[in-house]
Coordinates of C-alpha atoms in Angstrom, one line a residue:
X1 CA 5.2 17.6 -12.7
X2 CA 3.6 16.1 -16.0
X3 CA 4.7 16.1 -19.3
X4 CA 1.6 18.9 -19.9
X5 CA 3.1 21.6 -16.7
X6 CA 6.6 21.1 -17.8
X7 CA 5.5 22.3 -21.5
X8 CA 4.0 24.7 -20.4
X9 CA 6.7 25.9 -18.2
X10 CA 9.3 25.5 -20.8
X11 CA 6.8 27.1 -23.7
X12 CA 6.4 30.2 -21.0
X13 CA 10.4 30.6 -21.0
X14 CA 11.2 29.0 -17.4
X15 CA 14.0 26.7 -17.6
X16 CA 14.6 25.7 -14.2
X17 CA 12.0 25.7 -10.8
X18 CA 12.2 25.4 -6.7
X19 CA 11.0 22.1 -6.0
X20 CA 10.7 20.5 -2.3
X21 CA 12.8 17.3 -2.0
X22 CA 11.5 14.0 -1.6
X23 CA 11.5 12.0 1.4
X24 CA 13.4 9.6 1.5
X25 CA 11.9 6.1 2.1
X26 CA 13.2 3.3 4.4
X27 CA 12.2 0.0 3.6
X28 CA 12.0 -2.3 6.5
X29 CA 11.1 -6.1 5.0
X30 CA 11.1 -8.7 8.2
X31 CA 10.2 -12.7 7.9
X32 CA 12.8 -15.9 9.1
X33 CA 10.8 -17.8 6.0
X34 CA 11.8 -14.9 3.5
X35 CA 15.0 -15.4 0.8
X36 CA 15.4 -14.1 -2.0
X37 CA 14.3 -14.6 -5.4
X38 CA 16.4 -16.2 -7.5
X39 CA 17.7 -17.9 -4.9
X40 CA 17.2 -21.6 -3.5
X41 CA 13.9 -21.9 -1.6
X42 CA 14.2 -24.8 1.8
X43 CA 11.5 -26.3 3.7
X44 CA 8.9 -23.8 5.3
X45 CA 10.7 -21.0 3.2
X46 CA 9.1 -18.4 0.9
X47 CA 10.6 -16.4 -2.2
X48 CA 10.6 -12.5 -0.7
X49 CA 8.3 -10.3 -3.4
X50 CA 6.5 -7.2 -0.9
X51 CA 9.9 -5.6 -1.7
X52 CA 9.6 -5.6 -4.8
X53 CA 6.0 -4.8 -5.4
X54 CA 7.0 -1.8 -2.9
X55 CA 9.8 -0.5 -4.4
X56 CA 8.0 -1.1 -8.2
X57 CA 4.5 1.0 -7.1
X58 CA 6.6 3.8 -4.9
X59 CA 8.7 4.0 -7.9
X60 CA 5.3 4.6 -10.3
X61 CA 3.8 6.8 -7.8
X62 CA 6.8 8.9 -8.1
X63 CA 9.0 7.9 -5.2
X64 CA 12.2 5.8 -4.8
X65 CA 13.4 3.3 -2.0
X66 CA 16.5 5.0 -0.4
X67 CA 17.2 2.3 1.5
X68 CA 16.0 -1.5 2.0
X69 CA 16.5 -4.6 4.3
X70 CA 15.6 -7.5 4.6
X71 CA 15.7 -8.7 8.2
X72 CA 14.9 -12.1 10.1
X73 CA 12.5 -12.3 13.2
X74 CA 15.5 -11.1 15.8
X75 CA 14.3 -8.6 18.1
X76 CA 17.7 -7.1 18.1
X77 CA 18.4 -7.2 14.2
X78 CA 15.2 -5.6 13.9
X79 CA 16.0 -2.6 16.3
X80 CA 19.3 -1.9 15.0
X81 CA 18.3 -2.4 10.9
X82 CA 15.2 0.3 12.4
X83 CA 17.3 2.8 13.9
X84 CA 19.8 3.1 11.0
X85 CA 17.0 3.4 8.5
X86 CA 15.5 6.6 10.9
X87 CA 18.8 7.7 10.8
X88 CA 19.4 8.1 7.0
X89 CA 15.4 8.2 6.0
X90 CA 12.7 10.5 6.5
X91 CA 9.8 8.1 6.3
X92 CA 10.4 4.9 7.4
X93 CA 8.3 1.8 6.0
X94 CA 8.0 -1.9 7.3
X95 CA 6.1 -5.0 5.9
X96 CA 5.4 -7.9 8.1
X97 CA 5.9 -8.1 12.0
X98 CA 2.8 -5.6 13.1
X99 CA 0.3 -8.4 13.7
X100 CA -0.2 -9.9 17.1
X101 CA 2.3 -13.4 16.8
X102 CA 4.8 -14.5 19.1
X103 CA 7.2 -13.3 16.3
X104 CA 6.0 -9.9 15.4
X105 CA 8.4 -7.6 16.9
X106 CA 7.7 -4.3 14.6
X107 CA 5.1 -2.6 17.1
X108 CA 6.6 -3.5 20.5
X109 CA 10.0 -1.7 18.9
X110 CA 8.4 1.1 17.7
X111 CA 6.7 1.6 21.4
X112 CA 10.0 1.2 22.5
X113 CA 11.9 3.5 20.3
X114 CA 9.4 5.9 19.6
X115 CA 5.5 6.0 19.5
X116 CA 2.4 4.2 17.9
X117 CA -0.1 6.4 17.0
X118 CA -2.5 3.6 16.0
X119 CA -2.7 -0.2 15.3
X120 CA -5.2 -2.1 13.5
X121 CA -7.3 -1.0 10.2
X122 CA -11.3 -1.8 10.0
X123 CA -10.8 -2.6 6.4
X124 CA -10.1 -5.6 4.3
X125 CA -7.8 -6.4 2.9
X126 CA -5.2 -4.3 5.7
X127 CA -6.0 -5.3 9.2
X128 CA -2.6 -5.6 10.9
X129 CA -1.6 -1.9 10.1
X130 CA 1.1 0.4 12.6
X131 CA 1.4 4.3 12.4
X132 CA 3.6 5.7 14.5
X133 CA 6.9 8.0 15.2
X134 CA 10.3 6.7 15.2
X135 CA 12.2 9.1 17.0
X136 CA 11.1 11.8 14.6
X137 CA 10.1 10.1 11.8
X138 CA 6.9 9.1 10.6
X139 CA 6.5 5.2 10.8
X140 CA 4.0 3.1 8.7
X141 CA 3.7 -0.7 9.3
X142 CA 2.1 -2.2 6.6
X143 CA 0.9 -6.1 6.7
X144 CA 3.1 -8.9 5.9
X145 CA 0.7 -9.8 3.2
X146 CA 1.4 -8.2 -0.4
X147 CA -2.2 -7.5 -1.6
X148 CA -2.6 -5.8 2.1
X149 CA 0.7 -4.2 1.9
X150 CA 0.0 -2.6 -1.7
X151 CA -3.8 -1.3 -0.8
X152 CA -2.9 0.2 2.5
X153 CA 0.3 1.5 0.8
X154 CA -1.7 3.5 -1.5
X155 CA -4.8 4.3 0.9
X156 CA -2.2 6.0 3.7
X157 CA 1.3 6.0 3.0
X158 CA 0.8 7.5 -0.5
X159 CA -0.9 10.5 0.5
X160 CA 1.2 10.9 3.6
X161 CA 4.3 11.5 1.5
X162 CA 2.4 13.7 -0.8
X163 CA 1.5 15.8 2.2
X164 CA 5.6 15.5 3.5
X165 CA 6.6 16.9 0.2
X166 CA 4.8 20.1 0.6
X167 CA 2.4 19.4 -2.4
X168 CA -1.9 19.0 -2.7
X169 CA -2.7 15.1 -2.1
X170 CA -4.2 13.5 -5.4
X171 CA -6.1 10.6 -4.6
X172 CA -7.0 7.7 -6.9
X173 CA -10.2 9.4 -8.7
X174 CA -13.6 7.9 -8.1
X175 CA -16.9 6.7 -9.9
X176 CA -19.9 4.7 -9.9
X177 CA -19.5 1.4 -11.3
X178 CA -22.2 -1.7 -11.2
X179 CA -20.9 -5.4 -10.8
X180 CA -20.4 -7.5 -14.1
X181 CA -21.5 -10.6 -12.1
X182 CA -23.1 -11.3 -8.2
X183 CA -20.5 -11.4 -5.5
X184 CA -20.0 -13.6 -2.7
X185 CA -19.1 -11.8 0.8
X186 CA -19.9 -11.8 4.6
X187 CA -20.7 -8.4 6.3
X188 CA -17.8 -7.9 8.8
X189 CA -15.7 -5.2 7.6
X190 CA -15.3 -2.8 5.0
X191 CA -13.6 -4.4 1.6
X192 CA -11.2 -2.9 -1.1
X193 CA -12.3 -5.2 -3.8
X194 CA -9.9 -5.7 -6.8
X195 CA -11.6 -6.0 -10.1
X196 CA -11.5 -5.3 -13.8
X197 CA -13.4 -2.1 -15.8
X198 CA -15.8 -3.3 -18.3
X199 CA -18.4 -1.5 -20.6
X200 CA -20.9 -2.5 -21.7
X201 CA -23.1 -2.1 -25.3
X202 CA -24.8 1.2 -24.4
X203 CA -21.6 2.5 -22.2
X204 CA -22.2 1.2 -18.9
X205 CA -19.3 0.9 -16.4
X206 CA -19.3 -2.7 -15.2
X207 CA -16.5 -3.8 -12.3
X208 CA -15.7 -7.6 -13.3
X209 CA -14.2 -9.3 -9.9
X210 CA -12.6 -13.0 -10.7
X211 CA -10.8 -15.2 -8.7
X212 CA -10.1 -15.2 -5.0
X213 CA -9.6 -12.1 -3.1
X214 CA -7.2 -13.3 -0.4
X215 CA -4.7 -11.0 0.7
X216 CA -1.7 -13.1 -0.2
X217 CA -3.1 -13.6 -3.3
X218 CA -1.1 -11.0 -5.8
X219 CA -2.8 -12.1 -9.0
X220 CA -6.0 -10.1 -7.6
X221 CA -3.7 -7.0 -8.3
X222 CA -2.4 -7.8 -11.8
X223 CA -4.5 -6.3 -14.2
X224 CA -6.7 -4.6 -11.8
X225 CA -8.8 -1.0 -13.2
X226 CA -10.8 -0.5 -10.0
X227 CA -10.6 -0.9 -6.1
X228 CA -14.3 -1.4 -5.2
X229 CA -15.6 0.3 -2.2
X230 CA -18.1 -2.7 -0.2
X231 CA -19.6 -1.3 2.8
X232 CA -18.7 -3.4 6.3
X233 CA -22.3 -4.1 6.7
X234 CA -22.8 -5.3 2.7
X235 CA -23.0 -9.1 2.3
X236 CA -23.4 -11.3 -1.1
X237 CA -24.5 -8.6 -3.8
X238 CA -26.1 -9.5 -7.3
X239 CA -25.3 -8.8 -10.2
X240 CA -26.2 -5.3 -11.7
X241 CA -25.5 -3.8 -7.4
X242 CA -24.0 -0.2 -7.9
X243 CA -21.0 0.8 -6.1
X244 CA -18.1 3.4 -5.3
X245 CA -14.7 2.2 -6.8
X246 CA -11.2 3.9 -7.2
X247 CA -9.9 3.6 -10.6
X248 CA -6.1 2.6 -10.3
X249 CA -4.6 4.7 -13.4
X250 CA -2.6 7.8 -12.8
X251 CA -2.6 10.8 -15.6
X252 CA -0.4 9.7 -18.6
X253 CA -0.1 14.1 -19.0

């Protein structure tokens, strides 16, 4: 509820409301290179940040991290940190693992201890994606990648726990937008660009995309207005192409 319906509510006399509960989210964050920030980095190590970036965007879509680990590649650290989350959770959430290395252990465990529904996304950026049940619990593996991990967070695990709360799914609204500039890409797959909204002199939307769009890349998401919808069969597009693009700001009321 916004600050418009709770005015309302309050201006119409209604002081308190039944409300469904939120589920609670696990938070499942696996990698042997992964410590902390903050913390000394090593050789071959990396400073852990897709738990933050999760726990920041759940937390501005409405939605808090009930619980969160950060677990090595061990098969059997894996299993138990999984178990205990679908044992205090109601959805549980991983990043990392799903893909198809010799240390991914997230979708042979959940085959194990539950079900996959589906593996693999034909989008970009978002790929290595698991849905599944764990025990009774819904299961979404995101990639281990944070730009992939943040757009396939709000493309399927957003509107899943919009529909677990009992309320209508909002969805990022959507217009027509032309590019600022051409844009370099191969047909393959469908794209989630990132990019900036522009107008121009006579009030034209323009999408301005700058930089690399690599999926490990998190500067692509800072600042970003619009998610650009490329078709899988588009290639290079000039400047002035017209596109479909989600515009990534939520209601202030």
């Amino acid at each position: 509820l916004g600050p418009a319906a709770l005015g309302r509510l309050a201006s119409c006399g209604v002081a308190t409301l039944l409300v469904s509960p939120q589920p609670r989210v696990g938070l499942l964050i696996s990698g042997d290179e992964l410590v902390a920030a903050g913390a000394p980095r090593g050789p071959g190590q990396i400073w852990e940040s897709n738990g933050t970036l999760l726990r920041a965007l759940l937390e501005r879509l409405g939605y808090g991290v009930s619980e969160q680990r950060v677990v090595a590649d061990d098969p059997a650290a894996l299993r138990r940190a999984l178990l205990e989350l679908a044992a205090g959770c109601d959805v549980v959430v991983s990043t990392g693992g799903v893909s198809a290395g010799d240390s991914d252990w997230i979708r042979p465990l959940l085959a194990d201890l539950g079900e996959v529904g589906f593996w693999k996304l034909f989008l970009k950026p978002g790929r290595p994606f698991a849905f599944g049940q764990l025990g009774s619990r819904p299961f979404f593996g995101l990639p281990g990648n944070p730009v992939a991990a943040a757009i396939t967070a709000l493309q399927l695990l957003w509107p899943a726990l919009q529909q677990l709360e009992g309320g209508e799914v909002v969805l990022l609204p959507r217009l027509k937008v032309r590019l600022a500039s051409a844009l370099k890409r191969g047909a393959g797959r469908p794209e989630l660009a990132r990019a900036c909204l522009q107008v121009d002199g006579d009030g034209a939307l323009l999408a301005l995309v700058e930089g690399s769009q690599a999926s490990s890349r998190l500067g692509s998401l800072q600042g970003a207005d619009l998610l650009l919808e490329i078709p899988a069969e588009t290639g290079a597009l000039e400047a002035g192409a017209e596109l479909w693009a989600q515009l990534l700001r939520l209601p202030l009321l």
